Structure formats: structure tokens, C-alpha cells
C-alpha atoms as one frame of an Amber mdcrd trajectory, in Angstrom:
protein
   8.122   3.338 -25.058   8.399   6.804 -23.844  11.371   8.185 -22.542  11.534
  10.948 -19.663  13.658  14.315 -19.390  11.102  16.558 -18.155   9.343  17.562
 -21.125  12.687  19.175 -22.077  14.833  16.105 -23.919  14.766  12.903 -24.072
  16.290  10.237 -22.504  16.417   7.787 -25.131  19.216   5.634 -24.526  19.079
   4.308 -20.799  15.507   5.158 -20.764  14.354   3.839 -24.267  17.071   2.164
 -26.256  18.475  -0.114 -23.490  14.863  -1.130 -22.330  13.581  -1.661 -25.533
  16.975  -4.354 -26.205  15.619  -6.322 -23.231  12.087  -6.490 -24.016  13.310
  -8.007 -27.747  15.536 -10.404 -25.292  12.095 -11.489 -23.775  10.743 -11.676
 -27.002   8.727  -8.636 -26.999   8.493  -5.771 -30.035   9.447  -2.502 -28.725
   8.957   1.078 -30.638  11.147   4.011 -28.308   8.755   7.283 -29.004  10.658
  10.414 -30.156   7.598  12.906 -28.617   7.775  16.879 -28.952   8.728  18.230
 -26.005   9.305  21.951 -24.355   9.827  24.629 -24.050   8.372  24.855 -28.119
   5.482  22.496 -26.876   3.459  21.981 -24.463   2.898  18.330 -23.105  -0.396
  18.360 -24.797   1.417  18.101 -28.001   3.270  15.595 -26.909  -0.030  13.909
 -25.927  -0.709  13.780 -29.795   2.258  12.647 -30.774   1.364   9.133 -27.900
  -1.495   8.722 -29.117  -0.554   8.914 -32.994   2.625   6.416 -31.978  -0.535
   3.961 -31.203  -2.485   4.398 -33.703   0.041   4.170 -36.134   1.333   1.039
 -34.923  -1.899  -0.583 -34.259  -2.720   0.314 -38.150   0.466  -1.101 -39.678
   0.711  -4.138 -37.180   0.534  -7.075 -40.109   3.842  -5.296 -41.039   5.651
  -5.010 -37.670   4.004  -8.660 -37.105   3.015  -7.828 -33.738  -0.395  -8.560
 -32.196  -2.653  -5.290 -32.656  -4.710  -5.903 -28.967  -1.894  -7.136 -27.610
  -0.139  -3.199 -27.611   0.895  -1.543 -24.324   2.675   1.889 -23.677   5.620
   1.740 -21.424   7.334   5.591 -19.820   9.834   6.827 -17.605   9.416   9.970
 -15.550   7.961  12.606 -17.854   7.373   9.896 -20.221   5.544   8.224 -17.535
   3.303  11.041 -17.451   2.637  10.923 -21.594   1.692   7.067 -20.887  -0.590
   7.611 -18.054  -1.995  10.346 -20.060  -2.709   8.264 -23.336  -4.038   5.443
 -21.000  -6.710   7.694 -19.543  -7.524   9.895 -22.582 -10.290   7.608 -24.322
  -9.907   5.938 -27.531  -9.032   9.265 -29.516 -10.275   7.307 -32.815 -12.092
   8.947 -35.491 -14.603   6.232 -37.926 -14.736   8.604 -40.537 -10.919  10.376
 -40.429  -9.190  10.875 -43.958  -6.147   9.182 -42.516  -6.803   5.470 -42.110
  -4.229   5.300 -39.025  -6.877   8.032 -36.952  -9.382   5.760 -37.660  -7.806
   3.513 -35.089  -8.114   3.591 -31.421  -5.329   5.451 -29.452  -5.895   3.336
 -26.544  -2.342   1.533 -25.256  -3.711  -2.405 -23.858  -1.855  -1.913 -20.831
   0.169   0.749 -19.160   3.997   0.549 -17.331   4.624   4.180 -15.718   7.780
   3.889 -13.987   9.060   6.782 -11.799   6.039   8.533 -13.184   4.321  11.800
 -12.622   0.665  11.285 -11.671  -0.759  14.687 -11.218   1.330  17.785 -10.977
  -1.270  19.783  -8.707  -0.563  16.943  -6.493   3.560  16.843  -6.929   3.227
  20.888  -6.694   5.491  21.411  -9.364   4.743  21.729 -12.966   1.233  21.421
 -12.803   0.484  22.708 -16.208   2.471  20.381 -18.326   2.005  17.166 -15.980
  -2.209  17.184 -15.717  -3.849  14.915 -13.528  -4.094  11.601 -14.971  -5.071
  10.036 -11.771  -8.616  11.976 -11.948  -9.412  10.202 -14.986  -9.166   6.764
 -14.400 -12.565   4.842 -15.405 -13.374   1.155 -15.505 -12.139   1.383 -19.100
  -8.106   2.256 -17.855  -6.300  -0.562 -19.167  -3.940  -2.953 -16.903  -1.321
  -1.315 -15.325   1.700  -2.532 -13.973   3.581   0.381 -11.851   7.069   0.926
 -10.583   8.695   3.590  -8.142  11.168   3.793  -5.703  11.291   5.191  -1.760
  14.375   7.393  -2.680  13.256   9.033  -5.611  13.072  13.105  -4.483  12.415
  14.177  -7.800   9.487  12.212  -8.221   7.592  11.070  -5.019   6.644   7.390
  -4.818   2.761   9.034  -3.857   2.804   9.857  -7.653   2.473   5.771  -7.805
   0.509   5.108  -4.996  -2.130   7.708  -6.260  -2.514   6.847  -9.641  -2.934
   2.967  -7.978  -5.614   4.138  -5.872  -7.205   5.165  -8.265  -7.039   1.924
  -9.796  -8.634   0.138  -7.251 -11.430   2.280  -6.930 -11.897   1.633 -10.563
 -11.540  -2.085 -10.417  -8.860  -2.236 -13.048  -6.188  -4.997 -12.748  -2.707
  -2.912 -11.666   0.433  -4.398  -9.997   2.676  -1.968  -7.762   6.442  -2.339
  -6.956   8.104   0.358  -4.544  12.120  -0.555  -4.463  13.838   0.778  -1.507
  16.866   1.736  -2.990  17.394   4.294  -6.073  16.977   7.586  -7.027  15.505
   9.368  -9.813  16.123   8.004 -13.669  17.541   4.358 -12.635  15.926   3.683
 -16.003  16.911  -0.531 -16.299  18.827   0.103 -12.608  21.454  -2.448 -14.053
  24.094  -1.688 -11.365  21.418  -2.621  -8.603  20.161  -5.983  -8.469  17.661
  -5.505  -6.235  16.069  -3.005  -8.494  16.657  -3.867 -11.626  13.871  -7.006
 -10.168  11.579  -4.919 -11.609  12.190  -5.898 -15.461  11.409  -9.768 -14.788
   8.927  -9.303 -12.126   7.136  -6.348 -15.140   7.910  -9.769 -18.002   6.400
 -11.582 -15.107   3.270 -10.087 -15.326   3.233  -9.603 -18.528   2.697 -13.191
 -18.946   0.514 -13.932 -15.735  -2.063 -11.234 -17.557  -1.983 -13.037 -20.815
  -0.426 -10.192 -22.521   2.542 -12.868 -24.327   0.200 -15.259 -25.942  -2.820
 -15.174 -28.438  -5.033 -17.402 -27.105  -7.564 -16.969 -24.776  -8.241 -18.221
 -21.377 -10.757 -20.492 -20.265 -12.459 -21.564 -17.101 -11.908 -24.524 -15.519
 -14.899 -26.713 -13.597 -14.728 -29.997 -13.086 -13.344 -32.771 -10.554  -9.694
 -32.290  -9.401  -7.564 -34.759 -11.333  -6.066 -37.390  -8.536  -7.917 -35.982
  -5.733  -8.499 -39.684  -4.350  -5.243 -40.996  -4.970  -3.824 -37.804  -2.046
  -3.775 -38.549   1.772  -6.907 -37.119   3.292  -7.896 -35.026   4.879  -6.895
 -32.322   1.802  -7.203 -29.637   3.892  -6.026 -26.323   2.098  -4.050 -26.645
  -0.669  -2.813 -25.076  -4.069  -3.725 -25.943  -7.694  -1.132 -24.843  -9.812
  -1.357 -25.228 -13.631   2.025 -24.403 -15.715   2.201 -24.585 -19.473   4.791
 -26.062 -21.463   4.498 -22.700 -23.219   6.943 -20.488 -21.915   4.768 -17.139
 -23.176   1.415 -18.996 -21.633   0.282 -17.424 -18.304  -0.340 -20.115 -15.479
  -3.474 -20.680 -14.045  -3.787 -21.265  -9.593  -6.188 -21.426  -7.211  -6.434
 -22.297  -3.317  -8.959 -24.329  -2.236 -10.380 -26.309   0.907 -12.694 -28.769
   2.072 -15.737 -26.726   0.785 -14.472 -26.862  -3.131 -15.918 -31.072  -2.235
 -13.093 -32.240  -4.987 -13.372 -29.910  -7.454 -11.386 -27.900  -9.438 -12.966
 -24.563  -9.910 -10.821 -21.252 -11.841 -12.676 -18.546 -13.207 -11.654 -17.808
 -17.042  -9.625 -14.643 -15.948  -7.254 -16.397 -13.846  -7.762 -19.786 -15.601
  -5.407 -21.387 -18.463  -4.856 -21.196 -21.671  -5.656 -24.202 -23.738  -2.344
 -26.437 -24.396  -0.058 -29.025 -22.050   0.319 -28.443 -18.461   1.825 -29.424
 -15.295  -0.572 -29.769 -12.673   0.842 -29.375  -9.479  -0.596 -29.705  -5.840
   0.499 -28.450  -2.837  -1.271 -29.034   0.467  -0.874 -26.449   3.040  -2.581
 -27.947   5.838  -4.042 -31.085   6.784  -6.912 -29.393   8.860  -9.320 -26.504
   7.567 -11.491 -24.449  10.241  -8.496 -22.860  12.195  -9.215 -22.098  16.039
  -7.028 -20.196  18.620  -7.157 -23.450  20.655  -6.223 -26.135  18.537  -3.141
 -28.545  18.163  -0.481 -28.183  16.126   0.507 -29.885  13.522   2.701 -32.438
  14.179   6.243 -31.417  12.666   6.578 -34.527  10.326   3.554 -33.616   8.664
   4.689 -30.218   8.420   7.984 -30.510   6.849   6.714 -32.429   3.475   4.436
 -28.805   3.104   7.312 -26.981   3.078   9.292 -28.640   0.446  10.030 -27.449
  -3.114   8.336 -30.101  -4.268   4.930 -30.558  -4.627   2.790 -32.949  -3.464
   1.339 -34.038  -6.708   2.618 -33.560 -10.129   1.260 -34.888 -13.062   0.633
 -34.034 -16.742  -2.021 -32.888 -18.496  -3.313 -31.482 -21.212  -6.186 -28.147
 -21.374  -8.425 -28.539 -24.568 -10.348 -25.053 -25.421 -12.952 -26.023 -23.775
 -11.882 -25.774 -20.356 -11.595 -29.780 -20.122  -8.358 -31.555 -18.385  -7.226
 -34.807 -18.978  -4.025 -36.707 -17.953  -1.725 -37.504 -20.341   0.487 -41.011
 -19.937   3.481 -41.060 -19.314   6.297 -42.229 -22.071
């Protein structure tokens, strides 16, 4: 974790400290990054001392037991900025270094800028310590989960939106929260509910992308468990899968007619192997929308909108993508 202050000090208590306490709540290992910073160095020191924090804790990750592809880089602010800027900056590893910790890749796994400076040409102020970052994104830019808000003066919200364009064009997976409400350095925002949504929605993704758990995902192709035993016609409806496994990402898709009964999730958004809940929820009983047609009457509506679903049974995932029910006890 990298704290902001401008690439003048630090602000390593609400900013580092504090944040890194609730990721160990959510039972996440945090490291809060003392960088060099101005006016003795430039940012691109700084830079170094990023992509050294990764290395080094990729190298000695038996001893902090923590998962060494499994390591992101979270920043406020100017700290932000020193994230976004190890993100983009290749692998900085060198095979052959002296130093076993450079011979591992300086590359974070995925990337939280919040508040963050993109690109100073872009801000118009600073725009030799806070380089473009957004100009480098590749297909290679790891995940990156973003957060900004509308007030911030200090720091534009386009600082977020650009670097998430950039994103897109790159086909990486990114997230992007704009809060209405708070200004500059809310670090946690713990005296504003509605912002501080941003630490379990970031925990939320965390797990959706798979970051929280060791195993890997697998696809899913085979006929939908139950389908005869629903009311027909399906219509559109949701497939939820949620693990017993409260670290596990869950696995949904939404499907009609044309899916003919089958249960179809690509391995990136599919589950990981373990026991489920499977849960269905129809959303319509027709499929083919027209301006013209009939509503729905209302006491087939009202079931839909329900907290409960319309089907929910157990299972169990094997690692090979199969699902079986499991009896009840």
C-alpha cells in the first residue's frame, strides 16, 4: 500500500495504517510502503522504491505466507500515481541480477488507485513528477479496481475516468466507483457511509476476480440441474452459483430459451471447484420482447421479485467443471 501526500510526506496513518487494519479484518496481508519522496527525489525514485516493495515481497512470500501471484498494489493520491506507475512499467525483473529479489518480477497482480493522479499533462499541474500512466496501458495492465469521488478539486475524478478508458481500450478487467460526496484524502471515509462503500464493494471484487482463493476456476457445460422440475416456459432467468467458501468468488450467468437447458459459464466467470448453492431466478416467463405485447400478469410477476429464488438446491463443483446435487441430511 502506498500512501499519498504529494510526493512531499506521507500519509501513512489514515492513508496506510488504518487501511491496511481492515484489509487484515478481511483477511488480507497488507505491507504500507515508506517510498522516497520530494523535494530530495524525484517520483522516479520513488518508482524504484514500488517496484523493489514487489519484488521483495514476491521473493520472501513463503515467509510472509502470502500467495506470490496473488500480490496487488493499492495507493492514495500521489501514491495512487506510484501504483498506476508500477502497474504499467513492465515486469522490471532482471534473470541474471546479483540480488535474488531483482530477479523477480515488479509487476503488482492487480491495481487499486484511489483518488489517483493519472497523467499530470492531463491534470496540468505537476506534470513532471506525476507522468502519464494512462499512455501506457497494454493488454498486459493487470486488473484494476478504481475509486474517485465528484468533489474531489484537488484531484479530478477525469484522472479515473482516463486511466479507465484506457482500460477498456486495452481489454483489461477494471471496476470504477465515482462517490458523490467527499473531498480530497477521505482515505477509509469512515465518517461517511456512503463512501466508505467503497472498502466492501473493493473486498467485493476482490473475491468476484478470484484474487482471495488459490484455486482456479473452471468452466461449466452441461445440462442445468432441475431444469424440468421449474414451471415452463423458463423464459430468462439467472444461474447463480455461491460457495460455501466465504473467500471463493461466485460464478452467474443469464440465460434464455436459446441456452435449450443448459448450463453454459465460461472458466473466467465460472466457479471454483468446492460446495455450492445453486440458485435460480426467473425473470420472465416470455423471451422475444415486442413493443406490442401483453403484460405479464401481476401474480406471476410478484414471485420474480422476491428475495427468494426460485430454485435452490445444493451442489457440489468437482475440478472438472462437473455439478452434481448433493442430498439433503
Amino acid at each position: 500500500m502506498c500512501p499519498g501526500g504529494g510526493y512531499r510526506v506521507l500519509a501513512s496513518t489514515h492513508e496506510g495504517l488504518h487501511v491496511a487494519a481492515a484489509l487484515n479484518r478481511a483477511g488480507i496481508a497488507a505491507f504500507v510502503l515508506r517510498y522516497r519522496v520530494g523535494p530530495k527525489y524525484h517520483s522516479s525514485v520513488s518508482l524504484l522504491d514500488g517496484q523493489r516493495a514487489m519484488r521483495y515481497v514476491r521473493h520472501h512470500a513463503a515467509r510472509f505466507d502470502v500467495d506470490p501471484h496473488r500480490l496487488g498494489m493499492l495507493g492514495f493520491s500521489a501514491g495512487g500515481h506510484l501504483t498506476l506507475a508500477v502497474g504499467t512499467g513492465g515486469e522490471s525483473k532482471h534473470s541474471d541480477a546479483q540480488d535474488p529479489v531483482d530477479r523477480q518480477s515488479s509487476r503488482p497482480d492487480f491495481l487499486v488507485p484511489v483518488y489517483a493522479v493519472s497523467n499530470g499533462i492531463v491534470r496540468g499541474r505537476k506534470a513532471t513528477e506525476y507522468t502519464p500512466t494512462d499512455t501506457a496501458v497494454s493488454a498486459e495492465t493487470p486488473p484494476t479496481f478504481l475509486v474517485h469521488t465528484h468533489e474531489d478539486d484537488i484531484v479530478p475524478a477525469n484522472q479515473a475516468t482516463l486511466f479507465y478508458d484506457a482500460l477498456r481500450a486495452a481489454r483489461v478487467p477494471a471496476e470504477l466507483h465515482i462517490f458523490g460526496y467527499g473531498e480530497h484524502g477521505v482515505g477509509l471515509a469512515s465518517g461517511d457511509p456512503d463512501t466508505h462503500q467503497w472498502f466492501p464493494l473493493l473486498v467485493a471484487w476482490l473475491r468476484r476476480t478470484g484474487f482471495l482463493t488459490a484455486k482456479q476456476r473452471v468452466a461449466i457445460d452441461q445440462p442445468l440441474p432441475l431444469a424440468d422440475d421449474i414451471e415452463h416456459p423458463l423464459g430468462m432467468y439467472w444461474v447463480t452459483l455461491i460457495p460455501d467458501d466465504p473467500h471463493a468468488p461466485i460464478a452467474r450467468i443469464r440465460q434464455d430459451p436459446r441456452a435449450g437447458k443448459r448450463l453454459t459459464i465460461p472458466a473466467m466467470q465460472g466457479p471454483v471447484s468446492g460446495p455450492h448453492t445453486l440458485q435460480l431466478r426467473r425473470v420472465s416467463h416470455t423471451w422475444e420482447f415486442s413493443a406490442t405485447s401483453d403484460y405479464e400478469p401481476i401474480d406471476k410477476v410478484e414471485p420474480m421479485l422476491s428475495e427468494n429464488p426460485t430454485i435452490s438446491v445444493r451442489v457440489n463443483v468437482d475440478t472438472n467443471g462437473e455439478i452434481s446435487l448433493v442430498e439433503a441430511s
